[in-house]
Amino acid sequence: MSDPGPQGLPSGGDGTRAVRAGLPEPVKYEPTLPGPVFAAHFHLPGEPTGPYTYGRDENPTWTLLERAVGELEAPGEDGVETLVFASGMAAVSSVLFSQLRSGDVVVLPGDGYQALPLVRAQLEAYGVEVRTAPTGGDAQLDVLDGAKLLWIETPSNPGLDVCDIRRLASEAHARGALVAVDNTLATPLGQRPLELGADFSVASGTKQLTGHGDLLLGYVTGRDAEAMSAVRRWRKIIGAIPGPMEAWLAHRSLATLHLRAERQSANALAVAEALRDWPEELGVRYPGLPTDPSHPIASKQMRRYGCVVSFTLPTRTRAERFLDTLRLVDDATSFGGVRSTAERRGRWGGDAVPEGFIRMSVGAEDPEDLVADVQRALDESAG
């Protein structure tokens, strides 16, 4: 890989790091962040020994983005590699299918992202034994013996349970297992799984990392060269690569990650507190609430608690009325955008949640406006 810029930043805060991550050395008359490189092939006389040979393998725009994400996931740490993918699920699949073979055992969260059951079926078709356990209470430890890989999702989506990454990683390594953490909901500004002992930090960049709901992206960050080489080989074979425009947009968006994460986390707490104090019992979950069952562990390993709040209305009909009544919050799937969204999660199937379960992604609007909109919708939908 070429070396278009500095290998890391001076020590500093998250905001400084996010604004400057992955930028090349300044060159007179050149842009601060070079534009996307659109190339299927590159000039290649003689032996193919250079960093850029073919567009499925490498791209200068990816290089800058991969360096930027690596600086956020593992600041100041040498030997860490990041690879970007066409989507979060492409990144997830690259780790699972590059590290596991027929006869291996993998432990997945039983309450994780709704596409994991599809992955489970494919793994089992390839002869991999799949075990599951809930995220809460570090329950995956109970089924860990003999596993080749432990897959952690914390906070879990959509239930927002949290497990102790450091404890699980230590136990998994003692039993000979690799550890991957889905860091989508937290982002690198919420927690850094590699610092907590994980081998891989995997995420969908579609969500809060880029934050504008306008691109699909995924990435894998890891410190083990052999394991990451296998992930890179999987990307080459499958061809699940991001377009250069998506990669450039993602890098541009990282500059505001700190601002967005700060505002959205504060807004999410304000909404969660309002829901908690509502006269109805709504079963509110948000790791940042001191009363949340996940808070004690989350407060030890998370620096920010994310933008997702969940709660449950009594019936499907009430939930749909609530969503229809909202004015500032769009009814849409996904999460992490600057514009607030919410959805009745049960409409998709695949999540073990009640029919009235709402997953709300809190955006960057004024908190007073969001809280007022949610309270008004709760009141009007109750009639």
Short mmCIF file of C-alpha atoms in Angstrom, two decimals:
data_model
loop_
_atom_site.label_atom_id
_atom_site.label_comp_id
_atom_site.label_asym_id
_atom_site.label_seq_id
_atom_site.Cartn_x
_atom_site.Cartn_y
_atom_site.Cartn_z
CA MET A 1 0.00 0.00 0.00
CA SER A 2 1.24 3.48 -0.78
CA ASP A 3 2.00 6.06 1.84
CA PRO A 4 0.16 9.24 0.79
CA GLY A 5 0.16 10.81 4.22
CA PRO A 6 1.19 10.75 7.88
CA GLN A 7 0.86 7.50 9.80
CA GLY A 8 -1.33 8.77 12.57
CA LEU A 9 -1.95 12.01 14.43
CA PRO A 10 -0.50 13.61 17.52
CA SER A 11 -2.31 12.74 20.71
CA GLY A 12 -5.43 14.81 21.12
CA GLY A 13 -9.17 14.74 21.56
CA ASP A 14 -11.77 12.94 19.49
CA GLY A 15 -12.76 16.11 17.67
CA THR A 16 -9.23 16.88 16.51
CA ARG A 17 -8.73 13.29 15.46
CA ALA A 18 -12.02 13.05 13.57
CA VAL A 19 -11.40 16.29 11.66
CA ARG A 20 -7.88 15.33 10.57
CA ALA A 21 -8.00 11.53 10.36
CA GLY A 22 -6.52 10.04 7.22
CA LEU A 23 -5.61 13.31 5.52
CA PRO A 24 -2.49 13.26 3.32
CA GLU A 25 0.47 15.56 3.84
CA PRO A 26 -0.35 19.07 2.56
CA VAL A 27 0.77 19.75 -1.01
CA LYS A 28 0.70 23.27 -2.40
CA TYR A 29 -2.30 23.87 -4.67
CA GLU A 30 -3.76 20.44 -3.90
CA PRO A 31 -7.06 19.96 -2.01
CA THR A 32 -6.98 19.07 1.67
CA LEU A 33 -8.93 15.89 0.94
CA PRO A 34 -8.24 14.70 -2.61
CA GLY A 35 -11.27 13.87 -4.69
CA PRO A 36 -12.38 10.32 -5.45
CA VAL A 37 -10.18 8.30 -7.79
CA PHE A 38 -12.28 6.57 -10.43
CA ALA A 39 -10.14 3.81 -11.92
CA ALA A 40 -10.68 0.19 -12.87
CA HIS A 41 -7.03 -0.15 -13.80
CA PHE A 42 -3.79 1.82 -13.40
CA HIS A 43 -0.69 2.28 -15.56
CA LEU A 44 1.36 -0.83 -14.85
CA PRO A 45 4.50 -1.30 -16.94
CA GLY A 46 6.77 -4.21 -16.05
CA GLU A 47 6.23 -6.31 -12.95
CA PRO A 48 3.08 -5.54 -10.86
CA THR A 49 4.92 -4.46 -7.72
CA GLY A 50 3.21 -1.16 -6.96
CA PRO A 51 0.37 -0.49 -4.55
CA TYR A 52 -2.36 0.13 -7.15
CA THR A 53 -2.83 -2.40 -9.92
CA TYR A 54 -6.53 -3.15 -10.33
CA GLY A 55 -9.65 -1.47 -8.98
CA ARG A 56 -11.00 -4.51 -7.17
CA ASP A 57 -7.86 -4.78 -5.04
CA GLU A 58 -6.92 -1.24 -4.05
CA ASN A 59 -7.89 2.37 -4.63
CA PRO A 60 -6.19 5.55 -3.34
CA THR A 61 -9.53 6.86 -2.05
CA TRP A 62 -9.99 3.68 0.01
CA THR A 63 -6.46 4.05 1.36
CA LEU A 64 -7.18 7.44 2.88
CA LEU A 65 -10.51 6.32 4.33
CA GLU A 66 -9.01 3.11 5.74
CA ARG A 67 -6.26 5.10 7.41
CA ALA A 68 -8.84 7.51 8.85
CA VAL A 69 -11.03 4.76 10.32
CA GLY A 70 -7.97 3.02 11.75
CA GLU A 71 -6.91 6.23 13.48
CA LEU A 72 -10.33 6.45 15.12
CA GLU A 73 -10.63 2.78 16.06
CA ALA A 74 -7.09 2.40 17.42
CA PRO A 75 -5.40 5.80 17.79
CA GLY A 76 -1.66 5.64 18.16
CA GLU A 77 -1.52 1.86 17.78
CA ASP A 78 0.91 0.40 15.25
CA GLY A 79 0.18 -2.69 13.22
CA VAL A 80 -3.56 -2.10 12.93
CA GLU A 81 -5.16 -2.50 9.50
CA THR A 82 -8.56 -1.38 8.23
CA LEU A 83 -10.35 -2.66 5.14
CA VAL A 84 -13.47 -1.01 3.72
CA PHE A 85 -16.38 -2.85 2.10
CA ALA A 86 -19.50 -2.16 0.09
CA SER A 87 -21.79 -2.51 3.14
CA GLY A 88 -21.85 -3.46 6.78
CA MET A 89 -23.02 -6.98 5.96
CA ALA A 90 -20.17 -7.36 3.46
CA ALA A 91 -17.77 -6.53 6.30
CA VAL A 92 -19.52 -8.90 8.72
CA SER A 93 -19.49 -11.72 6.18
CA SER A 94 -15.82 -11.16 5.39
CA VAL A 95 -14.78 -11.92 8.95
CA LEU A 96 -17.09 -14.87 9.50
CA PHE A 97 -16.44 -16.61 6.19
CA SER A 98 -12.71 -15.90 6.07
CA GLN A 99 -12.00 -17.18 9.58
CA LEU A 100 -14.31 -20.21 9.83
CA ARG A 101 -14.10 -23.63 8.21
CA SER A 102 -16.30 -26.71 8.19
CA GLY A 103 -16.21 -28.26 11.64
CA ASP A 104 -15.46 -24.97 13.43
CA VAL A 105 -17.71 -23.51 16.13
CA VAL A 106 -18.83 -19.89 16.21
CA VAL A 107 -20.78 -18.14 18.98
CA LEU A 108 -23.21 -15.44 17.82
CA PRO A 109 -25.51 -13.19 19.86
CA GLY A 110 -29.05 -14.51 19.94
CA ASP A 111 -30.39 -10.95 20.06
CA GLY A 112 -28.22 -9.32 17.41
CA TYR A 113 -28.89 -7.70 14.07
CA GLN A 114 -31.74 -9.28 12.16
CA ALA A 115 -29.55 -10.44 9.26
CA LEU A 116 -27.53 -12.72 11.55
CA PRO A 117 -30.06 -15.59 11.26
CA LEU A 118 -29.47 -15.51 7.50
CA VAL A 119 -25.73 -15.69 8.13
CA ARG A 120 -26.29 -18.53 10.57
CA ALA A 121 -28.14 -20.57 7.96
CA GLN A 122 -25.31 -20.10 5.46
CA LEU A 123 -22.63 -20.97 8.00
CA GLU A 124 -24.48 -24.14 8.94
CA ALA A 125 -24.82 -25.04 5.26
CA TYR A 126 -21.02 -24.88 5.09
CA GLY A 127 -20.66 -27.19 8.09
CA VAL A 128 -19.96 -24.62 10.78
CA GLU A 129 -21.59 -25.19 14.17
CA VAL A 130 -23.40 -22.05 15.33
CA ARG A 131 -24.24 -21.44 18.98
CA THR A 132 -26.18 -18.44 20.25
CA ALA A 133 -26.74 -16.76 23.59
CA PRO A 134 -28.11 -13.35 24.63
CA THR A 135 -25.86 -10.32 24.93
CA GLY A 136 -26.93 -9.38 28.44
CA GLY A 137 -25.28 -10.95 31.46
CA ASP A 138 -22.26 -12.01 29.37
CA ALA A 139 -24.30 -15.12 28.58
CA GLN A 140 -22.16 -16.00 25.56
CA LEU A 141 -19.50 -17.23 27.97
CA ASP A 142 -21.73 -20.21 28.79
CA VAL A 143 -21.48 -21.61 25.25
CA LEU A 144 -17.90 -20.58 24.42
CA ASP A 145 -15.96 -23.82 24.99
CA GLY A 146 -14.47 -25.15 21.77
CA ALA A 147 -15.36 -22.08 19.69
CA LYS A 148 -13.07 -20.73 16.98
CA LEU A 149 -14.72 -17.29 16.95
CA LEU A 150 -16.86 -15.25 19.34
CA TRP A 151 -19.05 -12.58 17.72
CA ILE A 152 -20.15 -9.79 20.07
CA GLU A 153 -22.69 -7.07 19.35
CA THR A 154 -22.75 -4.45 22.08
CA PRO A 155 -24.94 -2.51 22.49
CA SER A 156 -27.18 -5.07 20.83
CA ASN A 157 -29.53 -4.01 18.06
CA PRO A 158 -32.37 -3.39 18.71
CA GLY A 159 -32.62 -4.39 22.39
CA LEU A 160 -29.66 -2.28 23.60
CA ASP A 161 -28.24 -4.86 25.99
CA VAL A 162 -24.53 -4.57 26.76
CA CYS A 163 -21.87 -7.14 27.58
CA ASP A 164 -18.41 -6.76 29.09
CA ILE A 165 -16.09 -6.79 26.07
CA ARG A 166 -12.91 -7.01 28.11
CA ARG A 167 -14.17 -9.96 30.13
CA LEU A 168 -15.48 -11.87 27.11
CA ALA A 169 -12.35 -11.22 25.07
CA SER A 170 -10.10 -12.40 27.88
CA GLU A 171 -12.12 -15.59 28.39
CA ALA A 172 -12.33 -16.26 24.65
CA HIS A 173 -8.58 -15.88 24.15
CA ALA A 174 -7.92 -18.16 27.09
CA ARG A 175 -10.02 -20.80 25.31
CA GLY A 176 -8.35 -20.26 21.95
CA ALA A 177 -11.07 -18.22 20.23
CA LEU A 178 -10.84 -15.05 18.19
CA VAL A 179 -13.14 -12.16 19.09
CA ALA A 180 -15.01 -9.82 16.76
CA VAL A 181 -17.12 -6.91 17.99
CA ASP A 182 -19.84 -5.26 15.93
CA ASN A 183 -19.16 -1.62 16.77
CA THR A 184 -21.87 -0.12 14.55
CA LEU A 185 -24.12 1.33 17.23
CA ALA A 186 -21.31 2.69 19.40
CA THR A 187 -18.95 3.97 16.66
CA PRO A 188 -15.23 4.41 17.45
CA LEU A 189 -16.13 7.53 19.43
CA GLY A 190 -18.34 5.45 21.69
CA GLN A 191 -16.02 2.52 22.33
CA ARG A 192 -12.81 1.03 20.94
CA PRO A 193 -13.10 -2.77 20.89
CA LEU A 194 -9.42 -3.38 20.06
CA GLU A 195 -8.38 -1.49 23.19
CA LEU A 196 -10.74 -3.74 25.15
CA GLY A 197 -9.10 -6.89 23.80
CA ALA A 198 -11.01 -7.75 20.62
CA ASP A 199 -9.24 -9.02 17.51
CA PHE A 200 -11.64 -7.35 15.07
CA SER A 201 -13.82 -4.26 15.21
CA VAL A 202 -16.47 -4.51 12.50
CA ALA A 203 -19.11 -1.95 11.62
CA SER A 204 -21.59 -0.63 9.13
CA GLY A 205 -20.43 2.79 8.03
CA THR A 206 -23.94 3.31 6.67
CA LYS A 207 -25.11 4.37 10.13
CA GLN A 208 -23.76 7.03 12.50
CA LEU A 209 -20.17 6.82 11.30
CA THR A 210 -21.15 8.71 8.14
CA GLY A 211 -24.44 9.97 9.50
CA HIS A 212 -26.35 11.32 6.51
CA GLY A 213 -28.27 8.29 5.27
CA ASP A 214 -26.86 8.63 1.77
CA LEU A 215 -24.40 5.77 1.33
CA LEU A 216 -23.74 2.12 2.14
CA LEU A 217 -20.36 1.16 3.60
CA GLY A 218 -18.71 -1.28 5.97
CA TYR A 219 -15.27 -1.82 7.45
CA VAL A 220 -13.13 -4.27 9.40
CA THR A 221 -10.29 -3.14 11.64
CA GLY A 222 -7.89 -5.69 13.11
CA ARG A 223 -4.42 -6.04 14.52
CA ASP A 224 -3.54 -9.65 13.57
CA ALA A 225 -1.77 -9.56 10.19
CA GLU A 226 -2.61 -13.16 9.25
CA ALA A 227 -6.28 -12.82 10.14
CA MET A 228 -6.57 -9.53 8.25
CA SER A 229 -4.82 -11.05 5.25
CA ALA A 230 -7.60 -13.63 5.12
CA VAL A 231 -10.21 -10.85 5.31
CA ARG A 232 -8.46 -9.01 2.47
CA ARG A 233 -8.40 -12.20 0.38
CA TRP A 234 -12.14 -12.67 0.97
CA ARG A 235 -12.80 -9.12 -0.23
CA LYS A 236 -10.78 -9.80 -3.37
CA ILE A 237 -12.62 -13.05 -4.08
CA ILE A 238 -16.12 -11.72 -3.41
CA GLY A 239 -15.51 -8.26 -4.84
CA ALA A 240 -17.62 -6.56 -2.15
CA ILE A 241 -15.86 -3.23 -2.58
CA PRO A 242 -17.12 0.31 -2.09
CA GLY A 243 -17.28 2.74 -4.97
CA PRO A 244 -14.75 5.56 -4.82
CA MET A 245 -17.50 8.17 -4.50
CA GLU A 246 -18.98 6.38 -1.48
CA ALA A 247 -15.53 6.10 0.08
CA TRP A 248 -14.84 9.80 -0.48
CA LEU A 249 -18.23 10.82 0.93
CA ALA A 250 -17.59 8.65 3.97
CA HIS A 251 -14.20 10.24 4.61
CA ARG A 252 -15.66 13.72 4.21
CA SER A 253 -18.40 12.84 6.69
CA LEU A 254 -15.95 11.66 9.36
CA ALA A 255 -14.92 15.26 9.95
CA THR A 256 -18.27 15.94 11.66
CA LEU A 257 -18.53 12.61 13.52
CA HIS A 258 -17.49 14.14 16.83
CA LEU A 259 -20.02 16.97 16.55
CA ARG A 260 -22.80 14.63 15.50
CA ALA A 261 -22.02 12.00 18.15
CA GLU A 262 -21.93 14.59 20.92
CA ARG A 263 -25.23 16.19 19.91
CA GLN A 264 -27.03 12.94 19.15
CA SER A 265 -25.94 11.29 22.39
CA ALA A 266 -27.11 14.28 24.40
CA ASN A 267 -30.40 14.32 22.49
CA ALA A 268 -30.89 10.59 22.97
CA LEU A 269 -30.48 10.96 26.72
CA ALA A 270 -33.01 13.79 26.77
CA VAL A 271 -35.54 11.70 24.83
CA ALA A 272 -34.87 8.64 27.01
CA GLU A 273 -35.42 10.66 30.19
CA ALA A 274 -38.68 12.05 28.82
CA LEU A 275 -39.88 8.55 27.91
CA ARG A 276 -38.83 7.21 31.31
CA ASP A 277 -40.82 9.93 33.07
CA TRP A 278 -43.94 9.51 30.90
CA PRO A 279 -46.99 8.37 32.95
CA GLU A 280 -47.19 5.07 31.03
CA GLU A 281 -44.65 2.31 31.63
CA LEU A 282 -42.81 2.12 28.30
CA GLY A 283 -39.90 -0.20 29.09
CA VAL A 284 -37.41 2.40 27.93
CA ARG A 285 -33.88 1.22 27.11
CA TYR A 286 -30.86 3.46 26.67
CA PRO A 287 -27.42 2.57 28.04
CA GLY A 288 -26.82 6.18 29.04
CA LEU A 289 -29.70 6.20 31.51
CA PRO A 290 -28.29 5.61 35.01
CA THR A 291 -31.33 3.43 35.73
CA ASP A 292 -30.83 1.23 32.65
CA PRO A 293 -29.70 -2.34 33.44
CA SER A 294 -26.90 -1.96 30.87
CA HIS A 295 -25.53 1.26 32.36
CA PRO A 296 -23.05 -0.19 34.91
CA ILE A 297 -21.10 -2.11 32.25
CA ALA A 298 -21.62 0.49 29.53
CA SER A 299 -20.21 3.24 31.73
CA LYS A 300 -16.96 1.26 32.10
CA GLN A 301 -16.32 0.68 28.40
CA MET A 302 -18.25 3.36 26.50
CA ARG A 303 -17.31 7.02 26.20
CA ARG A 304 -20.61 7.92 24.52
CA TYR A 305 -23.80 5.88 24.63
CA GLY A 306 -25.04 6.27 21.09
CA CYS A 307 -28.11 7.70 19.44
CA VAL A 308 -30.58 4.79 19.65
CA VAL A 309 -33.40 4.61 22.20
CA SER A 310 -35.94 1.79 22.36
CA PHE A 311 -39.32 1.54 24.07
CA THR A 312 -42.52 -0.49 23.79
CA LEU A 313 -46.08 0.67 23.28
CA PRO A 314 -48.94 -1.63 24.32
CA THR A 315 -50.09 -2.71 20.86
CA ARG A 316 -49.12 -2.67 17.21
CA THR A 317 -52.01 -0.30 16.49
CA ARG A 318 -50.87 2.17 19.13
CA ALA A 319 -47.29 2.02 17.85
CA GLU A 320 -48.41 2.73 14.29
CA ARG A 321 -50.59 5.64 15.44
CA PHE A 322 -47.64 7.03 17.38
CA LEU A 323 -45.36 6.87 14.34
CA ASP A 324 -48.03 8.45 12.11
CA THR A 325 -48.47 11.31 14.57
CA LEU A 326 -44.78 12.29 14.78
CA ARG A 327 -43.85 15.41 12.82
CA LEU A 328 -40.09 15.76 13.28
CA VAL A 329 -39.28 12.06 13.27
CA ASP A 330 -39.44 10.12 10.01
CA ASP A 331 -40.74 6.55 9.86
CA ALA A 332 -37.69 4.85 8.38
CA THR A 333 -35.33 1.99 9.08
CA SER A 334 -31.60 2.17 9.81
CA PHE A 335 -30.20 4.56 12.42
CA GLY A 336 -27.50 7.10 13.12
CA GLY A 337 -28.54 9.91 10.77
CA VAL A 338 -28.66 13.60 11.60
CA ARG A 339 -32.43 13.50 11.03
CA SER A 340 -34.36 11.54 13.64
CA THR A 341 -36.12 8.36 12.58
CA ALA A 342 -38.21 5.71 14.30
CA GLU A 343 -39.87 2.47 13.31
CA ARG A 344 -41.96 -0.37 14.64
CA ARG A 345 -39.20 -2.93 14.52
CA GLY A 346 -41.51 -5.93 14.41
CA ARG A 347 -42.65 -5.07 10.89
CA TRP A 348 -39.52 -6.74 9.49
CA GLY A 349 -39.67 -10.02 11.40
CA GLY A 350 -36.46 -11.59 12.65
CA ASP A 351 -36.22 -9.58 15.88
CA ALA A 352 -37.61 -11.10 19.08
CA VAL A 353 -39.46 -7.96 20.11
CA PRO A 354 -43.12 -7.18 20.95
CA GLU A 355 -45.42 -5.87 18.22
CA GLY A 356 -45.39 -2.40 19.80
CA PHE A 357 -41.58 -2.18 20.09
CA ILE A 358 -40.17 1.11 18.77
CA ARG A 359 -36.54 1.69 17.83
CA MET A 360 -35.84 5.40 17.65
CA SER A 361 -32.70 6.91 16.18
CA VAL A 362 -32.26 10.34 17.69
CA GLY A 363 -30.87 12.97 15.35
CA ALA A 364 -29.27 16.38 15.74
CA GLU A 365 -32.40 18.54 15.97
CA ASP A 366 -32.98 20.78 18.99
CA PRO A 367 -33.65 18.50 21.96
CA GLU A 368 -36.62 20.55 23.17
CA ASP A 369 -38.31 20.14 19.80
CA LEU A 370 -37.69 16.39 19.71
CA VAL A 371 -38.95 15.82 23.23
CA ALA A 372 -42.06 17.91 22.56
CA ASP A 373 -42.78 16.00 19.36
CA VAL A 374 -42.43 12.61 21.06
CA GLN A 375 -44.57 13.65 24.02
CA ARG A 376 -47.27 15.06 21.79
CA ALA A 377 -47.33 11.91 19.66
CA LEU A 378 -47.56 9.73 22.76
CA ASP A 379 -50.46 11.80 24.06
CA GLU A 380 -52.40 11.97 20.79
CA SER A 381 -51.86 8.32 19.89
CA ALA A 382 -53.28 7.16 23.24
CA GLY A 383 -56.80 8.29 22.37
#
